[in-house]
PDB file of N, CA and C in Angstrom:
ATOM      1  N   UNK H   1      77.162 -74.520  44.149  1.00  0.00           N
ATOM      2  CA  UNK H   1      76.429 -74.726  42.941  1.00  0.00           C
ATOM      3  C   UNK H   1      76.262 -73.401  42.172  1.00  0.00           C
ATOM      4  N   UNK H   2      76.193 -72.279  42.966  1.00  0.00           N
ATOM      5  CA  UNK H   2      75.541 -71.064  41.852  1.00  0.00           C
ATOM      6  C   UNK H   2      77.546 -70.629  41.368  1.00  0.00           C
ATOM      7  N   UNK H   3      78.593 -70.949  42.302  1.00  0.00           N
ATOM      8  CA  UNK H   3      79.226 -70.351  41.602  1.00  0.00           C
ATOM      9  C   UNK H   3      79.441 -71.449  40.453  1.00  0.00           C
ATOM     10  N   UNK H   4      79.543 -72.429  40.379  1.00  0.00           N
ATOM     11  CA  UNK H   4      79.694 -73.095  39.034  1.00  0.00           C
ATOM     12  C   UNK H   4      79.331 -72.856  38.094  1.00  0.00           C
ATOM     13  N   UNK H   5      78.049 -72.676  38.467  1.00  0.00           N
ATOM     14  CA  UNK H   5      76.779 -71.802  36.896  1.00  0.00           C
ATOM     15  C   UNK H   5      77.663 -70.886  36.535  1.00  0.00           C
ATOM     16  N   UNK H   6      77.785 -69.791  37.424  1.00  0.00           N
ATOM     17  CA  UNK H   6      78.662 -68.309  37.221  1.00  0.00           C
ATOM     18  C   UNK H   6      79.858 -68.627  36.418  1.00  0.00           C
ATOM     19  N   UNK H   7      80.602 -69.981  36.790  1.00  0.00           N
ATOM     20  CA  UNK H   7      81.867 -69.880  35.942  1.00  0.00           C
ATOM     21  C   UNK H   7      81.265 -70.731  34.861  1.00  0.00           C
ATOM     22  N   UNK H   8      80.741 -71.498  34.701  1.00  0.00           N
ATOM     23  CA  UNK H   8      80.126 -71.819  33.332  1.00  0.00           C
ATOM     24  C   UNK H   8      79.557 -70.848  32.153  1.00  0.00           C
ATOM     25  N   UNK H   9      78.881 -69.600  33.103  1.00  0.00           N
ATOM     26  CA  UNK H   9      78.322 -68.493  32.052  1.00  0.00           C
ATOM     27  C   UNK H   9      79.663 -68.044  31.748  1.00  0.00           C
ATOM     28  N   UNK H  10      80.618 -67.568  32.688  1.00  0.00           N
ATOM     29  CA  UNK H  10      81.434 -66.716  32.220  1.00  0.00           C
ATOM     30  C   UNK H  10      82.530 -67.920  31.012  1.00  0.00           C
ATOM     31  N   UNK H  11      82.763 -68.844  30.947  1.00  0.00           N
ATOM     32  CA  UNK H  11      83.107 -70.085  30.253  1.00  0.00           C
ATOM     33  C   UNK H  11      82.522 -69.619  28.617  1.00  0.00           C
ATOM     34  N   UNK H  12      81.253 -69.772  28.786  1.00  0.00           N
ATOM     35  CA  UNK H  12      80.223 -69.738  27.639  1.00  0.00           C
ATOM     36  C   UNK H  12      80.507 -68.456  27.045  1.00  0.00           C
ATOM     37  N   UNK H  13      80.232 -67.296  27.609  1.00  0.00           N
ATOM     38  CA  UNK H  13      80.434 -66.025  27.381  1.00  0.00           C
ATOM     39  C   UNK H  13      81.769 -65.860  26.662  1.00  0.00           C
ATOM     40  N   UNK H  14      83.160 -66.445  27.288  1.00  0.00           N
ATOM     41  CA  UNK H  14      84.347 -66.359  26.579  1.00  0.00           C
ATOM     42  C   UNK H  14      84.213 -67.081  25.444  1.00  0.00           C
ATOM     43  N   UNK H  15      83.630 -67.876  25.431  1.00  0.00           N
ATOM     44  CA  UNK H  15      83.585 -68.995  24.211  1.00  0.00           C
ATOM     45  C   UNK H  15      82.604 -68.258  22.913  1.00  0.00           C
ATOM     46  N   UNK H  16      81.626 -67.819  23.484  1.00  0.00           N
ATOM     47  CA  UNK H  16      81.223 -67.200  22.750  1.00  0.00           C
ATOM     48  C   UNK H  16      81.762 -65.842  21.886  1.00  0.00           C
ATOM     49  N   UNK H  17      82.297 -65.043  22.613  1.00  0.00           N
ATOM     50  CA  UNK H  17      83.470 -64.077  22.060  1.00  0.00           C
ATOM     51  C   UNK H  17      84.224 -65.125  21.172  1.00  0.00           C
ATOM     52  N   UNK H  18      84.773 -65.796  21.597  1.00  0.00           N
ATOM     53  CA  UNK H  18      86.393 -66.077  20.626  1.00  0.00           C
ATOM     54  C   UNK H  18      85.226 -66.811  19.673  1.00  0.00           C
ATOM     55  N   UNK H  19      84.226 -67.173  19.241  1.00  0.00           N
ATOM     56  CA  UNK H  19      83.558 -67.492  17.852  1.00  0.00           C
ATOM     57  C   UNK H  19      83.009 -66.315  17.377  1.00  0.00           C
ATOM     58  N   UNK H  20      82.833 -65.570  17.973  1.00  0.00           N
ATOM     59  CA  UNK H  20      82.176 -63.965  17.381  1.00  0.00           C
ATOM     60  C   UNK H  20      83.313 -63.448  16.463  1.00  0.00           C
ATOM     61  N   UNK H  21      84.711 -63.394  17.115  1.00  0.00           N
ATOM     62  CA  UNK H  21      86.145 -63.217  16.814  1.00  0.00           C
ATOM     63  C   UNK H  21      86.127 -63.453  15.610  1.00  0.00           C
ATOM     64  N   UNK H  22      85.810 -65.128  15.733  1.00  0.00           N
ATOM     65  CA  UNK H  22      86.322 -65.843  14.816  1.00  0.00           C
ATOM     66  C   UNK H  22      85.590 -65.586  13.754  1.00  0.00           C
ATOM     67  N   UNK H  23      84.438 -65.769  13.384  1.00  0.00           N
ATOM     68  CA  UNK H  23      83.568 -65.182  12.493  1.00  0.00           C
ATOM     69  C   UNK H  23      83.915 -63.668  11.670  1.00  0.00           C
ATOM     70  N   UNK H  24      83.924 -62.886  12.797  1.00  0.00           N
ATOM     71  CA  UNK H  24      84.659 -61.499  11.964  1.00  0.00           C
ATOM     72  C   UNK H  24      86.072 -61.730  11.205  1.00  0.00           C
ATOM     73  N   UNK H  25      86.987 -62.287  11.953  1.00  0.00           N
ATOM     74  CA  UNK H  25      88.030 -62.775  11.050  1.00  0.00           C
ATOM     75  C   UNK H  25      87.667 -63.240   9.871  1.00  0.00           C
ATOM     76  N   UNK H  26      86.426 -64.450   9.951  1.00  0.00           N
ATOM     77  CA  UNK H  26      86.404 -65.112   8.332  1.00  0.00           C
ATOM     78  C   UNK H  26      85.587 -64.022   7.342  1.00  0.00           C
ATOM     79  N   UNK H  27      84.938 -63.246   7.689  1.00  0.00           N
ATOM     80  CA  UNK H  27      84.250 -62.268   7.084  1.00  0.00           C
ATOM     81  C   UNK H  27      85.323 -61.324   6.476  1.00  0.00           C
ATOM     82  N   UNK H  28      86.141 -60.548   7.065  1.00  0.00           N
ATOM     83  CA  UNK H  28      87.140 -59.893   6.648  1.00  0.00           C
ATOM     84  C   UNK H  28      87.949 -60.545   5.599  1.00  0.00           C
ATOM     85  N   UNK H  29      88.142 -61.746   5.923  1.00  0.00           N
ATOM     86  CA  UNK H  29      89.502 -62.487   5.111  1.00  0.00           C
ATOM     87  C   UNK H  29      88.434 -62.887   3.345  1.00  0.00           C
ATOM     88  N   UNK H  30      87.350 -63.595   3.794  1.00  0.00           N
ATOM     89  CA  UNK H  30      86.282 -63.511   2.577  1.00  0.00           C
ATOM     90  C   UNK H  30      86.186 -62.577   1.788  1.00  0.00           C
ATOM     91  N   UNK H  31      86.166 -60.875   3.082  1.00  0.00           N
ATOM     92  CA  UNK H  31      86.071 -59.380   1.732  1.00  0.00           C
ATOM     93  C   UNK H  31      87.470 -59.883   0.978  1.00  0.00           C
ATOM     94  N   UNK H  32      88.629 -59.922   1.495  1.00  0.00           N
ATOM     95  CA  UNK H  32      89.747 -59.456   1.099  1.00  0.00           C
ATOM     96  C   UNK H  32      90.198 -61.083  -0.213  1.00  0.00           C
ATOM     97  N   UNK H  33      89.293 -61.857   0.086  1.00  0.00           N
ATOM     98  CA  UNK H  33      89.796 -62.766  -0.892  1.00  0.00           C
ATOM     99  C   UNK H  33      88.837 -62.154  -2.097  1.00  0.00           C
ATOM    100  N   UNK H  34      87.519 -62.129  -2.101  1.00  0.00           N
ATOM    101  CA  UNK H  34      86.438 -61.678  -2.892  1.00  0.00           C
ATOM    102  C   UNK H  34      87.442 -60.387  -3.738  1.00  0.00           C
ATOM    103  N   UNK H  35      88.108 -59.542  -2.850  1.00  0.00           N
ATOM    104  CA  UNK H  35      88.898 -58.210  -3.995  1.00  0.00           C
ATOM    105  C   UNK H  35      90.109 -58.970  -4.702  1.00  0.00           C
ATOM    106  N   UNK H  36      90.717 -59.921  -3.784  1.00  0.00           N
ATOM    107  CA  UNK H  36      91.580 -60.767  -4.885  1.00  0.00           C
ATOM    108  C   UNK H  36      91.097 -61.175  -6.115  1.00  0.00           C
ATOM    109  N   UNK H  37      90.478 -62.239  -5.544  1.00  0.00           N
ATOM    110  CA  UNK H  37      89.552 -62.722  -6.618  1.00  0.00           C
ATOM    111  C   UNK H  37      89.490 -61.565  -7.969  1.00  0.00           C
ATOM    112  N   UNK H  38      88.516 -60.509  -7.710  1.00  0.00           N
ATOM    113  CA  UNK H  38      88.488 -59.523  -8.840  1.00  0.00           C
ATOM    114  C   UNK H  38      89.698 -59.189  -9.504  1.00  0.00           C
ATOM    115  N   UNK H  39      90.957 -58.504  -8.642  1.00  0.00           N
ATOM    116  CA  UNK H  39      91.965 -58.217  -9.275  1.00  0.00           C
ATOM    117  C   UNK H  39      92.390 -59.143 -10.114  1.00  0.00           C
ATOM    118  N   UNK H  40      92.411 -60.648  -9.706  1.00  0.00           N
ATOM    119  CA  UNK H  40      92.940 -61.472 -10.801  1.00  0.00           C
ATOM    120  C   UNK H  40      92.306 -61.589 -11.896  1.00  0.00           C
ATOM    121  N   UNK H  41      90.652 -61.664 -11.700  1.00  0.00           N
ATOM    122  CA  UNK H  41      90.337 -61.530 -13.365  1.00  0.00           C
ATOM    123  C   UNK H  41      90.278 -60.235 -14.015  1.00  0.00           C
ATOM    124  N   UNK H  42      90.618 -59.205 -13.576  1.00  0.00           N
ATOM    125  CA  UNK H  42      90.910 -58.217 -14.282  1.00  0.00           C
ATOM    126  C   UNK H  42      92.426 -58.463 -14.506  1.00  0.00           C
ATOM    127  N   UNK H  43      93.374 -58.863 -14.084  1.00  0.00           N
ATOM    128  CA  UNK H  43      94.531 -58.976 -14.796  1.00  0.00           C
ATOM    129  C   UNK H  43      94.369 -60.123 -16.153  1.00  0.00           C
ATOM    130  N   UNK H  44      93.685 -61.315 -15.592  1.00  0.00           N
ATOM    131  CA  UNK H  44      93.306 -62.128 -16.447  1.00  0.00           C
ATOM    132  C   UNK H  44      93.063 -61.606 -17.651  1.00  0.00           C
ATOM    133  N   UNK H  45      91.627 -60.835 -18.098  1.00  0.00           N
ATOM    134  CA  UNK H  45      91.097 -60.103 -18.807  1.00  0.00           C
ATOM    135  C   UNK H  45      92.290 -58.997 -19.685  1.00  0.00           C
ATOM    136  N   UNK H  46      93.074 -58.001 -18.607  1.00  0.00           N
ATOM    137  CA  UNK H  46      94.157 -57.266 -19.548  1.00  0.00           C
ATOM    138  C   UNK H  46      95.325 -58.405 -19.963  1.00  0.00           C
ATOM    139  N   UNK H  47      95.870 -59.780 -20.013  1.00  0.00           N
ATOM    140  CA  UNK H  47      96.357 -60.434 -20.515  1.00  0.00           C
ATOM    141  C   UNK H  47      95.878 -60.794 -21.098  1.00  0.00           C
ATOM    142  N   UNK H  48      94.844 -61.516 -21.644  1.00  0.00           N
ATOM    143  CA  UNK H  48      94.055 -61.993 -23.302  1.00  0.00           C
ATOM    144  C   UNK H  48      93.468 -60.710 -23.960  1.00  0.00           C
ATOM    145  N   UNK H  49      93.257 -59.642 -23.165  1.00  0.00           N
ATOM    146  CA  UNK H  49      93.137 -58.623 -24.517  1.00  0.00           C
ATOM    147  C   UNK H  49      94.692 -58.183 -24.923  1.00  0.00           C
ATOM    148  N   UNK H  50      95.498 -57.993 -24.244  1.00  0.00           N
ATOM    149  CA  UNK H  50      97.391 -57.877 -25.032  1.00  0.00           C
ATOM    150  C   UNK H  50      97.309 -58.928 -25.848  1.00  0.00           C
ATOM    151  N   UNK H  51      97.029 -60.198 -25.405  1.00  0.00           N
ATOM    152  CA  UNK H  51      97.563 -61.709 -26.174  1.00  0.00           C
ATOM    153  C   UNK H  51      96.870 -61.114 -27.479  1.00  0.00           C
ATOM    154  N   UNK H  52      95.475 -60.783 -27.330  1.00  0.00           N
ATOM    155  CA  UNK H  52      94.785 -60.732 -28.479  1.00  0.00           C
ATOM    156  C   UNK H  52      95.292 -59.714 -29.797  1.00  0.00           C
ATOM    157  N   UNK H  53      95.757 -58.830 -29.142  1.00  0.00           N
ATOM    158  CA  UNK H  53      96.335 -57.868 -29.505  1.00  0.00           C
ATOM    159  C   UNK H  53      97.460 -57.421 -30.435  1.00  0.00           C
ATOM    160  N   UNK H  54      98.295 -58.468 -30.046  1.00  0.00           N
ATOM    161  CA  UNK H  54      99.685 -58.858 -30.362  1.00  0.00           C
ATOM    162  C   UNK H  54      99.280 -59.761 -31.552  1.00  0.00           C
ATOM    163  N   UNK H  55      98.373 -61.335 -31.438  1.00  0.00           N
ATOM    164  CA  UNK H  55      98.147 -61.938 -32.224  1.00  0.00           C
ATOM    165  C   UNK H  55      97.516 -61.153 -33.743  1.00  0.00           C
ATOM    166  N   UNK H  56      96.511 -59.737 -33.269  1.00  0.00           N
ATOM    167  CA  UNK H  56      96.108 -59.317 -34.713  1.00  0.00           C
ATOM    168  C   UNK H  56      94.796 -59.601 -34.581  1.00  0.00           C
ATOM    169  N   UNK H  57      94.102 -60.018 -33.222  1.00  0.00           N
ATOM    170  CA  UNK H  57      92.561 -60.424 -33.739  1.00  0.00           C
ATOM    171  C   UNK H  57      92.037 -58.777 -33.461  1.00  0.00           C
ATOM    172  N   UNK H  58      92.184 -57.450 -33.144  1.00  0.00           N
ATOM    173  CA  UNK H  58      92.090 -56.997 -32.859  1.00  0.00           C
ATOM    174  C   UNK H  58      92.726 -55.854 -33.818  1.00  0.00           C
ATOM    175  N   UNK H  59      92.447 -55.688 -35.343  1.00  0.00           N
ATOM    176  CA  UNK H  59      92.705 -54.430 -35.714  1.00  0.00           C
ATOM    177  C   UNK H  59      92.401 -53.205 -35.351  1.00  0.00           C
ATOM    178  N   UNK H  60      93.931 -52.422 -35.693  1.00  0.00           N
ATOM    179  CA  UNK H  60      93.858 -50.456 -35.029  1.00  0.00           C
ATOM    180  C   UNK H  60      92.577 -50.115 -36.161  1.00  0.00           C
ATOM    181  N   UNK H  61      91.625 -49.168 -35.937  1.00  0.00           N
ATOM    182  CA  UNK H  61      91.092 -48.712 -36.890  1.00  0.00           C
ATOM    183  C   UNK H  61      92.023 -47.375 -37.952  1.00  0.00           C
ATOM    184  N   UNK H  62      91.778 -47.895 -39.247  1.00  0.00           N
ATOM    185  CA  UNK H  62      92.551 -47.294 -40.113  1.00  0.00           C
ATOM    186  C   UNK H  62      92.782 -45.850 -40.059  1.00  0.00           C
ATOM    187  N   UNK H  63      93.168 -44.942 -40.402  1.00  0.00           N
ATOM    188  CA  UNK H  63      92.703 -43.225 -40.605  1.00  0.00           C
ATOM    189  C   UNK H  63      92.790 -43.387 -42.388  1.00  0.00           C
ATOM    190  N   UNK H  64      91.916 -42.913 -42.778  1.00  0.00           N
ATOM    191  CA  UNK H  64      91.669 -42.344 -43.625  1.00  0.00           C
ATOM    192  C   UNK H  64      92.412 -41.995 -44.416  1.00  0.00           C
ATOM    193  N   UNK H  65      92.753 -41.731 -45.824  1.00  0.00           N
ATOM    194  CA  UNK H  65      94.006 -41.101 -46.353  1.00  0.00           C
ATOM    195  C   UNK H  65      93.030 -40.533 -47.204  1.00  0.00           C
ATOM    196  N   UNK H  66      93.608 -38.514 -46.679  1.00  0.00           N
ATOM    197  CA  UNK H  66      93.218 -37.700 -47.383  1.00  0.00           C
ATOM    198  C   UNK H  66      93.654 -37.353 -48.355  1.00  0.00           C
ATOM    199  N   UNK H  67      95.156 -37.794 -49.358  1.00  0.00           N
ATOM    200  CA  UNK H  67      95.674 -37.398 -49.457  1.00  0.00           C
ATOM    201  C   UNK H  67      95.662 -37.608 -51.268  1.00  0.00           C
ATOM    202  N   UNK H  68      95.968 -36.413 -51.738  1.00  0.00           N
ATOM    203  CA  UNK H  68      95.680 -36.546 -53.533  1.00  0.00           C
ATOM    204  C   UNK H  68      96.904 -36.624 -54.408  1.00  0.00           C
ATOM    205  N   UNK H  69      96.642 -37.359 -55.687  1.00  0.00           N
ATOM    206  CA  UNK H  69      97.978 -37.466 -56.043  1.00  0.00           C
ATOM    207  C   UNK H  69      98.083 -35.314 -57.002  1.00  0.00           C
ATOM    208  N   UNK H  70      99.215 -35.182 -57.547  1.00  0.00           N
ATOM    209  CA  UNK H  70      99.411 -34.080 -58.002  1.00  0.00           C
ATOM    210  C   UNK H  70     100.230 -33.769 -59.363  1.00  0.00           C
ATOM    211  N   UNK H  71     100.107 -33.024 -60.062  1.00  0.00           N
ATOM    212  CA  UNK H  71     100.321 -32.835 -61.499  1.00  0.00           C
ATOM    213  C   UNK H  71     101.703 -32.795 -61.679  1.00  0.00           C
ATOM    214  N   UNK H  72     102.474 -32.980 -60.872  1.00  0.00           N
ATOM    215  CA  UNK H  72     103.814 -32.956 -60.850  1.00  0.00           C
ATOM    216  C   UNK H  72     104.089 -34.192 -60.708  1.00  0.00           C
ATOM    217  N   UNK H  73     103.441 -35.265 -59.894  1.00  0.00           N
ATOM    218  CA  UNK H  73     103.917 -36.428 -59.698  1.00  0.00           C
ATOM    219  C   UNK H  73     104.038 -36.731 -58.501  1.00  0.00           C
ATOM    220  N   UNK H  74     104.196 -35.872 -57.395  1.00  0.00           N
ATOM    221  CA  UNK H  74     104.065 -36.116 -55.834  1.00  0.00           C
ATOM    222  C   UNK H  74     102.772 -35.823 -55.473  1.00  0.00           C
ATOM    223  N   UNK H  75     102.272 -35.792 -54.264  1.00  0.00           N
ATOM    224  CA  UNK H  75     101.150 -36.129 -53.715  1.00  0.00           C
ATOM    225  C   UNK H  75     100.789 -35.085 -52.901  1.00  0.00           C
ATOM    226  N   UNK H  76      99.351 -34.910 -52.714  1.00  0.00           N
ATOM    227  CA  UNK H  76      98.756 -33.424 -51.572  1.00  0.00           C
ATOM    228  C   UNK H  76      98.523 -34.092 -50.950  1.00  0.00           C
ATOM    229  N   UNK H  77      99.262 -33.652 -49.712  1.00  0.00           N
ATOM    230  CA  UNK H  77      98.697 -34.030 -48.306  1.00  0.00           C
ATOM    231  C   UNK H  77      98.062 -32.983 -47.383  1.00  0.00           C
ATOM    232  N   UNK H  78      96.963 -33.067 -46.528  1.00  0.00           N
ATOM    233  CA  UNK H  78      97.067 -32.107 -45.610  1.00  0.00           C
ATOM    234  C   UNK H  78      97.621 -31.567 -45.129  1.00  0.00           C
ATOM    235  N   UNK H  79      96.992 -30.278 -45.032  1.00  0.00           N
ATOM    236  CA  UNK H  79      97.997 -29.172 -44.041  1.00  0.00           C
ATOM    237  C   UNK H  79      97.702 -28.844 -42.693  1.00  0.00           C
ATOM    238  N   UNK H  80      96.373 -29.754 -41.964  1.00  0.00           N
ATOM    239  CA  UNK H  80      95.979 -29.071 -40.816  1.00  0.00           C
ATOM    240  C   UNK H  80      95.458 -30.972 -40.598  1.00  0.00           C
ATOM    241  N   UNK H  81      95.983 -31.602 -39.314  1.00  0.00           N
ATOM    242  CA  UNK H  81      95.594 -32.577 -39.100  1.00  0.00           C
ATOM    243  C   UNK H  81      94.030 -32.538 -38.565  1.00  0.00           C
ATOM    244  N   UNK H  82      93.534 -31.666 -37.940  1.00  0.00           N
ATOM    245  CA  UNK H  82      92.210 -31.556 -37.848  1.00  0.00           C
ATOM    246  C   UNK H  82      91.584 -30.748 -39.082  1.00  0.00           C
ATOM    247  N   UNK H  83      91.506 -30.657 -39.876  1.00  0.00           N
ATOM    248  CA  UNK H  83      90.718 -30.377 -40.926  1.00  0.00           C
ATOM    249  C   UNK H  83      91.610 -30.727 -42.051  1.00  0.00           C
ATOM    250  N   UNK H  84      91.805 -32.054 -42.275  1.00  0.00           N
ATOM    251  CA  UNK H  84      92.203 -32.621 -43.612  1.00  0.00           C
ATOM    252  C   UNK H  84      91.799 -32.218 -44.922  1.00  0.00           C
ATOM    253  N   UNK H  85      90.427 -31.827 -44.731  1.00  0.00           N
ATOM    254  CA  UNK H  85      89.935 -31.354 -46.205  1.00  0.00           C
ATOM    255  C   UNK H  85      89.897 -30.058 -46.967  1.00  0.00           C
ATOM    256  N   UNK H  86      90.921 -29.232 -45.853  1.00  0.00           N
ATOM    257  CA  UNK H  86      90.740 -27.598 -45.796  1.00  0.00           C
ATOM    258  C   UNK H  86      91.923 -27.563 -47.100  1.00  0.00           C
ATOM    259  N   UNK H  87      93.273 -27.440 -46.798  1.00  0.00           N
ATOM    260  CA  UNK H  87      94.312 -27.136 -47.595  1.00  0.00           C
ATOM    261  C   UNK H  87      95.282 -28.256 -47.435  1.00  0.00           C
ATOM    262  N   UNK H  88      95.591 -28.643 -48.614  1.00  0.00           N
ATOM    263  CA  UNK H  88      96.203 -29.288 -49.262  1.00  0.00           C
ATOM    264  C   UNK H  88      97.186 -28.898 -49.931  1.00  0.00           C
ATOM    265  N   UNK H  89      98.951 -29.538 -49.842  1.00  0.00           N
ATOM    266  CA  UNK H  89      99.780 -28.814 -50.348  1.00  0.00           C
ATOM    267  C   UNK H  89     101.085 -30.170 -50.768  1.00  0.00           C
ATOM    268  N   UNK H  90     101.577 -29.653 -51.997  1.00  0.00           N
ATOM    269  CA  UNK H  90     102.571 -31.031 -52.363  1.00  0.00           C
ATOM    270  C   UNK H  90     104.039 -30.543 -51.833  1.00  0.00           C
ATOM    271  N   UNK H  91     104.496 -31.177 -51.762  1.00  0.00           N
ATOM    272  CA  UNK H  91     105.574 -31.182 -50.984  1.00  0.00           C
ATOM    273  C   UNK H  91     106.728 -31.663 -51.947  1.00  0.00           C
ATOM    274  N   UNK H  92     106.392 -31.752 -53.190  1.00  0.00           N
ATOM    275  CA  UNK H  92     107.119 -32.202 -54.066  1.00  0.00           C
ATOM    276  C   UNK H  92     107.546 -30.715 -54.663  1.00  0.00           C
ATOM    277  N   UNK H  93     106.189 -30.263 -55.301  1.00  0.00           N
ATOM    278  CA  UNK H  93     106.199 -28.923 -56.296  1.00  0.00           C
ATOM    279  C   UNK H  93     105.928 -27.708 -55.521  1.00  0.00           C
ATOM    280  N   UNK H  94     105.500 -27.549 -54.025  1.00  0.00           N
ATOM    281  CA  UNK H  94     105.219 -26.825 -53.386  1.00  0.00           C
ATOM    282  C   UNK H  94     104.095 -25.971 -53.637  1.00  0.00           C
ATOM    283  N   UNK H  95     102.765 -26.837 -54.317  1.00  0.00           N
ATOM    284  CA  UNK H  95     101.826 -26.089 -54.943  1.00  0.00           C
ATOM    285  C   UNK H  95     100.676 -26.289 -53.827  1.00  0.00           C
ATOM    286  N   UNK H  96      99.865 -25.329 -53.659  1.00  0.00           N
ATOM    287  CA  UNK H  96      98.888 -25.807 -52.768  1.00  0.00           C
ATOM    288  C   UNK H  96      97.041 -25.754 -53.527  1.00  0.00           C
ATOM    289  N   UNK H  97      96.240 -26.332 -52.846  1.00  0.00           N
ATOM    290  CA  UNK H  97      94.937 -27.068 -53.092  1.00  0.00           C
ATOM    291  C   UNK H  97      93.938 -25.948 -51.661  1.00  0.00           C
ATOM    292  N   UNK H  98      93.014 -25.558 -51.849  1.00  0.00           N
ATOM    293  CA  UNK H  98      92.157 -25.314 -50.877  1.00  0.00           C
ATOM    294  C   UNK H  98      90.962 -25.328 -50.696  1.00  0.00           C
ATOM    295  N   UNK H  99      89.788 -25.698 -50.219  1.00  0.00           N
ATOM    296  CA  UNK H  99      88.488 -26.334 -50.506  1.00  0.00           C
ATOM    297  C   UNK H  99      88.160 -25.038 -49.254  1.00  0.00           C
ATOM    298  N   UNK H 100      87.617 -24.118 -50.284  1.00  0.00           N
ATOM    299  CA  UNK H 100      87.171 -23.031 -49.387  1.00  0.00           C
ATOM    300  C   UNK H 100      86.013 -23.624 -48.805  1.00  0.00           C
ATOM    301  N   UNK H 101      85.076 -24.405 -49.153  1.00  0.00           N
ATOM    302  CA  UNK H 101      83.695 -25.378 -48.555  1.00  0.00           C
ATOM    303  C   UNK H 101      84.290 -26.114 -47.526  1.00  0.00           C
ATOM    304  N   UNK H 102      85.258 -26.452 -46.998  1.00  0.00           N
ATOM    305  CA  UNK H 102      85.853 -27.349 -45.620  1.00  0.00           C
ATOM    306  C   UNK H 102      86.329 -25.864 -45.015  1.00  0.00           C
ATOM    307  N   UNK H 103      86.301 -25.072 -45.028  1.00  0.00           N
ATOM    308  CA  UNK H 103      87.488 -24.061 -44.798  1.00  0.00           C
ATOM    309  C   UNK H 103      86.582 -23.937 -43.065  1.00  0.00           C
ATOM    310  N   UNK H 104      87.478 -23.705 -42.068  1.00  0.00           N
ATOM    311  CA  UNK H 104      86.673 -23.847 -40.533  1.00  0.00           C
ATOM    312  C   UNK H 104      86.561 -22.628 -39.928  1.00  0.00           C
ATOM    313  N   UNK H 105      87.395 -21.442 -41.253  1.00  0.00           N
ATOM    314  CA  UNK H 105      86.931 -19.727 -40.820  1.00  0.00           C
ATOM    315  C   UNK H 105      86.148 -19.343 -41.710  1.00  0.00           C
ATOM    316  N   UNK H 106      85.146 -20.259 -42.989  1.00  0.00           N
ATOM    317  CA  UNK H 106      84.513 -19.988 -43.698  1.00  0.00           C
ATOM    318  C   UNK H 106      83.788 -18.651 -43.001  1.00  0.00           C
ATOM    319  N   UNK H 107      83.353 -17.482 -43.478  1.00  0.00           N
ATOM    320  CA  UNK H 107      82.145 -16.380 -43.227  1.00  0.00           C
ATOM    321  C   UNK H 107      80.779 -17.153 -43.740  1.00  0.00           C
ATOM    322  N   UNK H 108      79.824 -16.646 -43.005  1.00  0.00           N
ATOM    323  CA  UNK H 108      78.797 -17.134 -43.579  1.00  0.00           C
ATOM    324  C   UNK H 108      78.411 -16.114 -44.523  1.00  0.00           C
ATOM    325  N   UNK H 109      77.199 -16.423 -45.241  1.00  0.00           N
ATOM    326  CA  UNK H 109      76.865 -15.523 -46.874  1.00  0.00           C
ATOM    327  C   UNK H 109      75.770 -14.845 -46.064  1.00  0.00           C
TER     328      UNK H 109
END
C-alpha cells in the first residue's frame, strides 16, 4: 500500500511538471503571438499611411517661394538656401538684391 501512494505521488508529480511545461509553453507562444500581433498592425498602419499618401489625402507642406520677379524680366532667387531673404540674385541679368536686415553676419550697432 505505501508503495502505491509513492508511485501515485511520483505519477502526480510528473503530471504535474508536464502541465507546468505546458503552461510555460502557452505563455511564451502568447508573448510571441502578442509581438506578432503588434508587428502586423504596425505594418498595417505603414500601408494606409503609403495608400494615403499616394492617393493625395496627405499633402507635402509647400516651401515658400522667395523668389522676386526682376527689371529685366527674369526672376531673383535666393542665394543661400538657409537664409532666403539675405541675397538675392537674377540669373537672367546677373544683377543681385541684398537685405542687409536678413543679413546672418549683420554687426550689431
Amino acid at each position: 500500500m505505501l508503495f502505491s501512494k509513492k508511485k501515485k505521488i511520483v505519477s502526480l508529480e510528473k503530471q504535474n511538471e508536464r502541465l507546468l511545461n505546458e503552461i510555460k509553453n502557452l505563455e511564451e507562444n502568447e508573448i510571441a503571438l502578442k509581438n506578432y500581433i503588434e508587428q502586423l498592425k504596425e505594418k498595417v498602419n505603414d500601408l494606409l499611411w503609403e495608400q494615403a499618401h499616394q492617393e493625395g489625402l496627405f499633402d507635402e507642406p509647400e516651401e515658400p517661394d522667395y523668389s522676386e520677379a526682376c527689371s529685366c524680366g527674369g526672376t531673383f532667387t535666393p542665394m543661400y538656401d538657409e537664409h532666403p531673404n539675405w541675397i538675392k540674385f537674377c540669373s537672367t541679368c546677373d544683377s543681385r538684391f541684398e537685405n542687409y536686415d536678413a543679413s546672418p553676419i549683420k554687426e550689431p550697432v
